[in-house]
Amino acid sequence: MNSSNRLRTFNFLYFALLAMFISFLPVYLDAQGLPATKIGLIIGTGGIITIFSQPLWGMISDRTKTIKKIMLLLLGCSTIIGYLLYASNSFLVLLMFTMLMYFFLMPLDPLTESLNFQTAEANGVSYGSIRTFGAVGYAVMSLAVGYTIQYLGLNSLALLFAAFGVISVLICFSLPDAPVTGKPITLTSLKKFLSNKETIWFLMLIFIIAVPQRINDTFLGVYIRKLGGSPDLVGLAWFLAAGSEILVFALSFWWLRKGKELAIIAFSAVFYFIRFFMSAWVTDPHVLVYLQLFQTFTFPIFYSAAIQYLYRIVPEEWRATGQTVLALLFFGVSGIVASYIGGWFYESFGGKPLYLWISGMSFIGLLFSLILSAIYGKRKMVS
């Protein structure tokens, strides 16, 4: 098995783990009798941990010039903690293990994406041809977990997570490390990148579009259950959402064009608005499930374009850290807003007002991306 295929296998396994954590943690917490405010508190506090953990591990990776060894450490710890998390039912214990998961598991996402992108460049293959397998893993595991907990109970998540974690560690051992840049790492280059006006506007755009996505990620399963849906229906929703990404990632070599990233992000924002606005008016959980097919035109398009744009403006020697900054906004800062404010909003006003709010925010993201595209989209970037 060549290096690209081993990395594809790892993507399948890692994103299967993410599906068990991101998609089903809110469902697990809801089944323990926790209200939306406490679910938001747990996940939002995890987002605070992510703010520190993702930059920490990203910079350690850049400083040590290795991604693989850091990933092995994080993956091994995540496997043990994930098992303990899904074997617990006390609020304080759940809070503690969730914090640890955000410290060890979530930093793996930007490191994996960085490894994907750099390995794709080194081997002359498209990033999407590798990342597609992550979408497949997320989709397959979402469907499998939904049926597993429907028939074997929620506690089966513990053993399932541990099993996939162990296999992921074994596959990770066989992965190639990321190509090491010959440029020296300097704090000056990082400071210049983060203080650049274009970078600041771009990161603000990511935040505005990411918050609605993260709110949907956090409360979709809870909302489906409140509408009368079963756990296997939650699994089907995530299967359709993640499964719809597969073809988009696979064909990214065809539609993802350099210099057009901001226009592509604007395109995704249109469908974010449509998706969440329609979700606000749904009363049948089955309809809400099938609305997740709009994921085809939202997350994979938005995130692929954002990564490519980031890699055009970040100094080469800080790519892993730059990728971490992007993931930090998406999974950390925006996750805090989504969980704390989203949890309070959902508990106070319900699902319909929540989705109307995030559809409005997506519309603001659309307008902002069009403005940035007009300013920066027609000139060549200089890294």
Coordinates of C-alpha atoms in Angstrom, one line a residue:
M1 CA 0.0 0.0 0.0
N2 CA 1.6 3.3 -1.1
S3 CA 1.7 6.4 1.2
S4 CA -1.3 8.1 -0.3
N5 CA -3.5 5.0 0.2
R6 CA -2.3 4.6 3.8
L7 CA -3.2 8.2 4.4
R8 CA -6.6 7.7 2.8
T9 CA -7.2 4.7 5.2
F10 CA -6.2 6.9 8.1
N11 CA -8.6 9.6 7.0
F12 CA -11.4 7.1 7.0
L13 CA -10.6 6.0 10.5
Y14 CA -9.9 9.4 12.1
F15 CA -13.1 11.0 10.7
A16 CA -15.0 7.9 11.9
L17 CA -13.8 8.8 15.4
L18 CA -14.8 12.4 14.8
A19 CA -18.3 11.3 13.9
M20 CA -18.6 9.4 17.2
F21 CA -17.4 12.5 19.1
I22 CA -18.8 15.5 17.3
S23 CA -22.1 14.1 16.1
F24 CA -23.1 11.8 18.9
L25 CA -21.7 13.5 22.1
P26 CA -24.7 15.9 22.2
V27 CA -27.0 12.9 21.7
Y28 CA -25.2 11.0 24.5
L29 CA -25.4 14.0 26.8
D30 CA -29.1 14.5 26.0
A31 CA -29.8 10.8 26.8
Q32 CA -28.2 11.3 30.2
G33 CA -30.9 13.9 31.0
L34 CA -28.8 17.0 30.6
P35 CA -30.7 20.2 29.4
A36 CA -29.5 22.1 26.3
T37 CA -27.8 24.7 28.5
K38 CA -25.6 22.1 30.2
I39 CA -24.9 20.4 26.8
G40 CA -23.9 23.8 25.5
L41 CA -21.8 24.4 28.6
I42 CA -19.9 21.1 28.2
I43 CA -19.2 21.5 24.5
G44 CA -18.6 25.3 24.7
T45 CA -16.0 24.7 27.5
G46 CA -14.4 22.2 25.2
G47 CA -14.1 24.9 22.6
I48 CA -12.2 27.0 25.1
I49 CA -9.8 24.1 25.6
T50 CA -9.4 23.9 21.8
I51 CA -8.3 27.5 21.7
F52 CA -5.2 26.6 23.6
S53 CA -4.7 23.0 22.5
Q54 CA -4.8 23.4 18.7
P55 CA -2.2 26.2 18.6
L56 CA -0.1 24.4 21.1
W57 CA 0.1 21.1 19.2
G58 CA 0.3 22.9 15.8
M59 CA 3.4 25.0 17.0
I60 CA 4.9 21.9 18.5
S61 CA 4.5 20.1 15.2
D62 CA 6.1 23.1 13.3
R63 CA 9.0 23.4 15.8
T64 CA 9.8 19.7 15.8
K65 CA 9.2 19.4 12.1
T66 CA 7.1 16.3 12.5
I67 CA 3.3 15.8 12.2
K68 CA 3.2 12.0 12.4
K69 CA 4.8 11.6 15.9
I70 CA 2.5 14.3 17.4
M71 CA -0.5 12.6 15.8
L72 CA 0.5 9.2 17.4
L73 CA 0.6 10.8 20.8
L74 CA -2.7 12.6 20.5
L75 CA -4.4 9.5 19.0
G76 CA -3.3 7.2 21.7
C77 CA -4.5 9.5 24.5
S78 CA -7.8 10.1 22.7
T79 CA -8.5 6.4 22.4
I80 CA -8.3 5.8 26.1
I81 CA -10.2 9.0 27.1
G82 CA -12.9 8.4 24.5
Y83 CA -13.6 5.0 26.0
L84 CA -13.9 6.5 29.5
L85 CA -16.1 9.3 28.3
Y86 CA -18.8 7.0 26.8
A87 CA -18.7 4.8 29.9
S88 CA -19.5 7.8 32.2
N89 CA -22.8 9.4 33.2
S90 CA -21.9 11.9 35.9
F91 CA -22.0 15.6 34.8
L92 CA -18.7 16.5 36.3
V93 CA -17.0 13.3 35.0
L94 CA -18.5 13.9 31.5
L95 CA -17.3 17.5 31.6
M96 CA -13.7 16.4 32.6
F97 CA -13.4 13.7 29.9
T98 CA -14.9 16.0 27.3
M99 CA -12.3 18.6 28.1
L100 CA -9.6 16.1 27.7
M101 CA -11.0 14.9 24.4
Y102 CA -10.9 18.5 23.1
F103 CA -7.3 18.8 24.2
F104 CA -6.2 15.6 22.5
L105 CA -8.6 14.7 19.7
M106 CA -9.5 18.0 18.1
P107 CA -5.9 19.1 17.4
L108 CA -5.6 16.0 15.2
D109 CA -8.0 17.6 12.7
P110 CA -5.7 20.5 11.5
L111 CA -2.6 18.2 11.7
T112 CA -4.4 15.6 9.5
E113 CA -5.5 18.2 7.1
S114 CA -2.0 19.6 6.9
L115 CA -0.6 16.1 6.3
N116 CA -3.2 15.6 3.6
F117 CA -2.4 18.8 1.8
Q118 CA 1.4 18.4 2.0
T119 CA 1.4 14.7 1.0
A120 CA -1.0 15.5 -1.9
E121 CA 1.4 18.2 -3.1
A122 CA 4.5 15.9 -2.7
N123 CA 2.9 13.0 -4.5
G124 CA 1.2 15.0 -7.3
V125 CA -2.4 14.0 -6.4
S126 CA -5.3 16.1 -5.5
Y127 CA -6.1 17.0 -1.9
G128 CA -9.7 16.0 -2.5
S129 CA -8.7 12.4 -3.5
I130 CA -7.3 11.9 0.0
R131 CA -9.9 13.9 2.0
T132 CA -12.7 12.1 0.3
F133 CA -12.0 9.1 2.4
G134 CA -12.5 11.2 5.6
A135 CA -16.0 12.1 4.4
V136 CA -16.7 8.4 3.7
G137 CA -15.5 7.5 7.2
Y138 CA -17.7 10.1 8.8
A139 CA -20.7 9.1 6.7
V140 CA -20.4 5.3 7.3
M141 CA -19.7 5.7 11.0
S142 CA -22.6 8.1 11.5
L143 CA -25.0 5.6 10.0
A144 CA -23.4 2.7 11.9
V145 CA -23.4 4.4 15.2
G146 CA -27.1 5.4 14.9
Y147 CA -28.2 1.8 14.4
T148 CA -25.7 0.5 17.0
I149 CA -27.0 2.6 19.8
Q150 CA -30.5 2.0 18.7
Y151 CA -30.2 -1.7 19.2
L152 CA -27.3 -2.1 21.6
G153 CA -27.7 1.0 23.7
L154 CA -25.6 4.1 24.2
N155 CA -22.9 2.4 26.2
S156 CA -21.8 0.5 23.1
L157 CA -20.2 3.8 22.0
A158 CA -17.4 3.2 24.5
L159 CA -16.2 -0.1 23.0
L160 CA -16.8 1.1 19.4
F161 CA -14.7 4.2 20.0
A162 CA -11.9 2.2 21.6
A163 CA -11.8 -0.3 18.8
F164 CA -11.5 2.3 16.0
G165 CA -9.0 4.2 18.1
V166 CA -6.7 1.2 18.4
I167 CA -6.9 0.5 14.6
S168 CA -6.2 4.2 13.9
V169 CA -3.0 4.1 16.0
L170 CA -1.8 1.1 14.1
I171 CA -2.4 2.7 10.7
C172 CA -0.8 5.9 11.9
F173 CA 2.5 4.1 12.6
S174 CA 2.7 3.3 8.8
L175 CA 2.1 6.9 7.6
P176 CA 4.8 9.0 6.0
D177 CA 5.6 12.2 7.8
A178 CA 4.9 15.5 6.2
P179 CA 7.6 17.0 3.9
V180 CA 9.7 19.4 5.9
T181 CA 10.2 22.9 4.5
G182 CA 13.7 24.2 4.1
K183 CA 12.7 27.7 5.3
P184 CA 13.6 28.6 8.9
I185 CA 10.7 29.1 11.3
T186 CA 10.6 32.7 12.7
L187 CA 8.1 34.3 15.0
T188 CA 8.5 37.4 12.8
S189 CA 6.9 35.6 9.8
L190 CA 4.0 34.4 11.9
K191 CA 3.4 37.8 13.4
K192 CA 3.5 39.3 9.9
F193 CA 0.9 36.8 8.7
L194 CA -1.5 37.3 11.7
S195 CA -1.2 41.1 11.5
N196 CA -1.9 41.3 7.8
K197 CA -5.2 43.1 7.1
E198 CA -6.2 40.6 4.4
T199 CA -5.6 37.7 6.9
I200 CA -7.7 39.4 9.6
W201 CA -10.6 40.0 7.2
F202 CA -10.4 36.4 6.0
L203 CA -10.4 35.0 9.5
M204 CA -13.4 37.2 10.4
L205 CA -15.2 35.7 7.4
I206 CA -14.4 32.2 8.5
F207 CA -15.8 32.9 11.9
I208 CA -19.1 34.4 10.6
I209 CA -19.8 31.4 8.4
A210 CA -18.5 28.8 10.9
V211 CA -20.8 29.8 13.8
P212 CA -24.0 28.7 12.1
Q213 CA -22.4 25.5 10.9
R214 CA -21.2 24.7 14.4
I215 CA -24.6 25.5 16.0
N216 CA -26.2 23.0 13.6
D217 CA -23.5 20.4 14.3
T218 CA -24.1 20.8 18.1
F219 CA -27.9 20.8 18.2
L220 CA -29.0 18.9 15.1
G221 CA -29.2 15.6 16.9
V222 CA -30.9 17.2 19.9
Y223 CA -33.4 18.9 17.6
I224 CA -34.2 15.8 15.7
R225 CA -34.9 13.9 19.0
K226 CA -37.1 16.8 20.2
L227 CA -39.2 16.6 17.0
G228 CA -39.7 12.9 17.8
G229 CA -36.8 11.3 15.9
S230 CA -34.9 8.2 17.0
P231 CA -31.1 7.7 17.4
D232 CA -31.0 5.9 14.1
L233 CA -32.6 8.9 12.4
V234 CA -29.9 11.1 13.9
G235 CA -27.3 8.7 12.4
L236 CA -29.1 8.8 9.0
A237 CA -29.0 12.6 9.1
W238 CA -25.2 12.6 9.6
F239 CA -24.8 9.9 7.0
L240 CA -26.5 12.0 4.4
A241 CA -24.6 15.1 5.4
A242 CA -21.2 13.5 5.4
G243 CA -22.0 11.2 2.4
S244 CA -23.0 14.2 0.3
E245 CA -19.4 15.5 0.8
I246 CA -17.8 12.6 -0.9
L247 CA -18.2 13.5 -4.5
V248 CA -17.5 17.2 -3.8
F249 CA -14.1 16.4 -2.2
A250 CA -13.3 13.8 -4.9
L251 CA -13.9 16.3 -7.7
S252 CA -12.2 19.2 -6.0
F253 CA -9.4 19.1 -8.6
W254 CA -12.0 20.1 -11.1
W255 CA -13.9 22.9 -9.4
L256 CA -11.4 24.3 -6.9
R257 CA -9.6 27.1 -8.8
K258 CA -6.8 29.3 -7.4
G259 CA -7.8 32.9 -7.2
K260 CA -11.5 32.0 -7.0
E261 CA -11.6 30.9 -3.4
L262 CA -13.5 33.8 -2.0
A263 CA -16.2 33.6 -4.8
I264 CA -16.5 29.8 -4.0
I265 CA -16.9 30.6 -0.3
A266 CA -19.7 33.1 -1.3
F267 CA -21.4 30.3 -3.3
S268 CA -21.3 28.0 -0.2
A269 CA -22.8 30.8 2.0
V270 CA -25.8 31.0 -0.3
F271 CA -26.6 27.4 0.4
Y272 CA -25.9 27.7 4.1
F273 CA -28.6 30.4 4.2
I274 CA -31.1 28.3 2.3
R275 CA -30.4 25.2 4.3
F276 CA -30.8 26.8 7.7
F277 CA -33.8 29.0 6.7
M278 CA -35.7 25.9 5.5
S279 CA -34.7 24.0 8.7
A280 CA -36.4 26.7 10.8
W281 CA -39.9 25.8 9.3
V282 CA -39.6 22.0 9.6
T283 CA -41.9 20.1 12.0
D284 CA -41.2 16.5 10.7
P285 CA -37.8 15.1 11.8
H286 CA -37.6 13.1 8.5
V287 CA -37.7 16.4 6.5
L288 CA -35.0 17.8 8.7
V289 CA -32.9 14.7 8.1
Y290 CA -33.1 15.1 4.3
L291 CA -32.3 18.8 4.4
Q292 CA -28.8 17.7 5.5
L293 CA -28.2 16.9 1.8
F294 CA -27.5 20.6 1.4
Q295 CA -24.2 19.8 3.0
T296 CA -23.1 19.0 -0.6
F297 CA -22.9 22.7 -1.4
T298 CA -21.9 24.0 2.0
F299 CA -19.1 22.6 4.3
P300 CA -16.9 20.7 1.8
I301 CA -16.9 23.6 -0.7
F302 CA -16.4 26.2 2.1
Y303 CA -13.7 24.4 3.9
S304 CA -11.7 23.3 0.8
A305 CA -11.7 26.8 -0.5
A306 CA -10.7 28.2 2.9
I307 CA -7.8 25.8 3.2
Q308 CA -6.5 26.6 -0.3
Y309 CA -6.8 30.4 0.3
L310 CA -5.0 30.0 3.6
Y311 CA -2.2 28.1 2.0
R312 CA -1.7 30.9 -0.5
I313 CA -1.3 33.6 2.2
V314 CA 0.5 31.8 5.0
P315 CA 4.3 31.6 5.1
E316 CA 5.4 28.1 4.0
E317 CA 7.2 27.3 7.3
W318 CA 4.0 28.0 9.3
R319 CA 1.6 26.0 7.3
A320 CA 0.7 23.6 10.1
T321 CA 0.2 26.5 12.5
G322 CA -1.8 28.3 9.8
Q323 CA -4.0 25.3 9.3
T324 CA -4.4 25.2 13.1
V325 CA -5.6 28.8 13.2
L326 CA -8.2 28.0 10.6
A327 CA -9.4 24.9 12.6
L328 CA -9.2 26.9 15.8
L329 CA -11.7 29.4 14.5
F330 CA -14.0 26.6 13.1
F331 CA -13.8 24.2 16.0
G332 CA -12.7 26.4 18.9
V333 CA -13.8 30.0 18.9
S334 CA -16.9 29.5 16.8
G335 CA -17.7 26.4 18.8
I336 CA -17.7 28.4 22.0
V337 CA -20.2 30.8 20.6
A338 CA -22.3 28.0 19.1
S339 CA -22.4 26.0 22.3
Y340 CA -22.8 28.7 25.0
I341 CA -25.0 31.2 23.1
G342 CA -26.6 28.5 21.0
G343 CA -27.5 26.4 24.0
W344 CA -29.0 29.3 25.8
F345 CA -30.9 30.4 22.7
Y346 CA -32.2 26.9 22.0
E347 CA -33.3 26.5 25.7
S348 CA -35.0 29.9 25.8
F349 CA -36.6 30.2 22.4
G350 CA -36.6 26.7 20.7
G351 CA -35.4 25.3 17.4
K352 CA -37.2 27.5 14.9
P353 CA -35.9 30.9 16.2
L354 CA -32.4 29.3 16.5
Y355 CA -32.4 28.3 12.8
L356 CA -33.8 31.7 11.8
W357 CA -30.9 33.3 13.6
I358 CA -28.2 31.2 12.0
S359 CA -29.7 31.6 8.6
G360 CA -29.5 35.4 9.1
M361 CA -25.8 35.1 10.1
S362 CA -25.2 33.0 7.0
F363 CA -26.6 35.7 4.9
I364 CA -24.3 38.2 6.5
G365 CA -21.4 35.8 5.7
L366 CA -22.6 35.8 2.0
L367 CA -22.5 39.6 1.8
F368 CA -19.1 39.8 3.5
S369 CA -17.5 37.1 1.3
L370 CA -18.8 39.0 -1.8
I371 CA -17.1 42.2 -0.5
L372 CA -13.8 40.5 0.1
S373 CA -14.0 38.8 -3.2
A374 CA -14.4 42.2 -4.9
I375 CA -11.4 43.5 -3.0
Y376 CA -8.9 40.6 -3.0
G377 CA -10.3 38.0 -5.5
K378 CA -8.9 39.5 -8.7
R379 CA -5.3 39.9 -7.8
K380 CA -2.5 37.4 -7.3
M381 CA -1.6 36.6 -3.7
V382 CA 2.0 36.7 -2.5
S383 CA 2.8 34.2 0.3

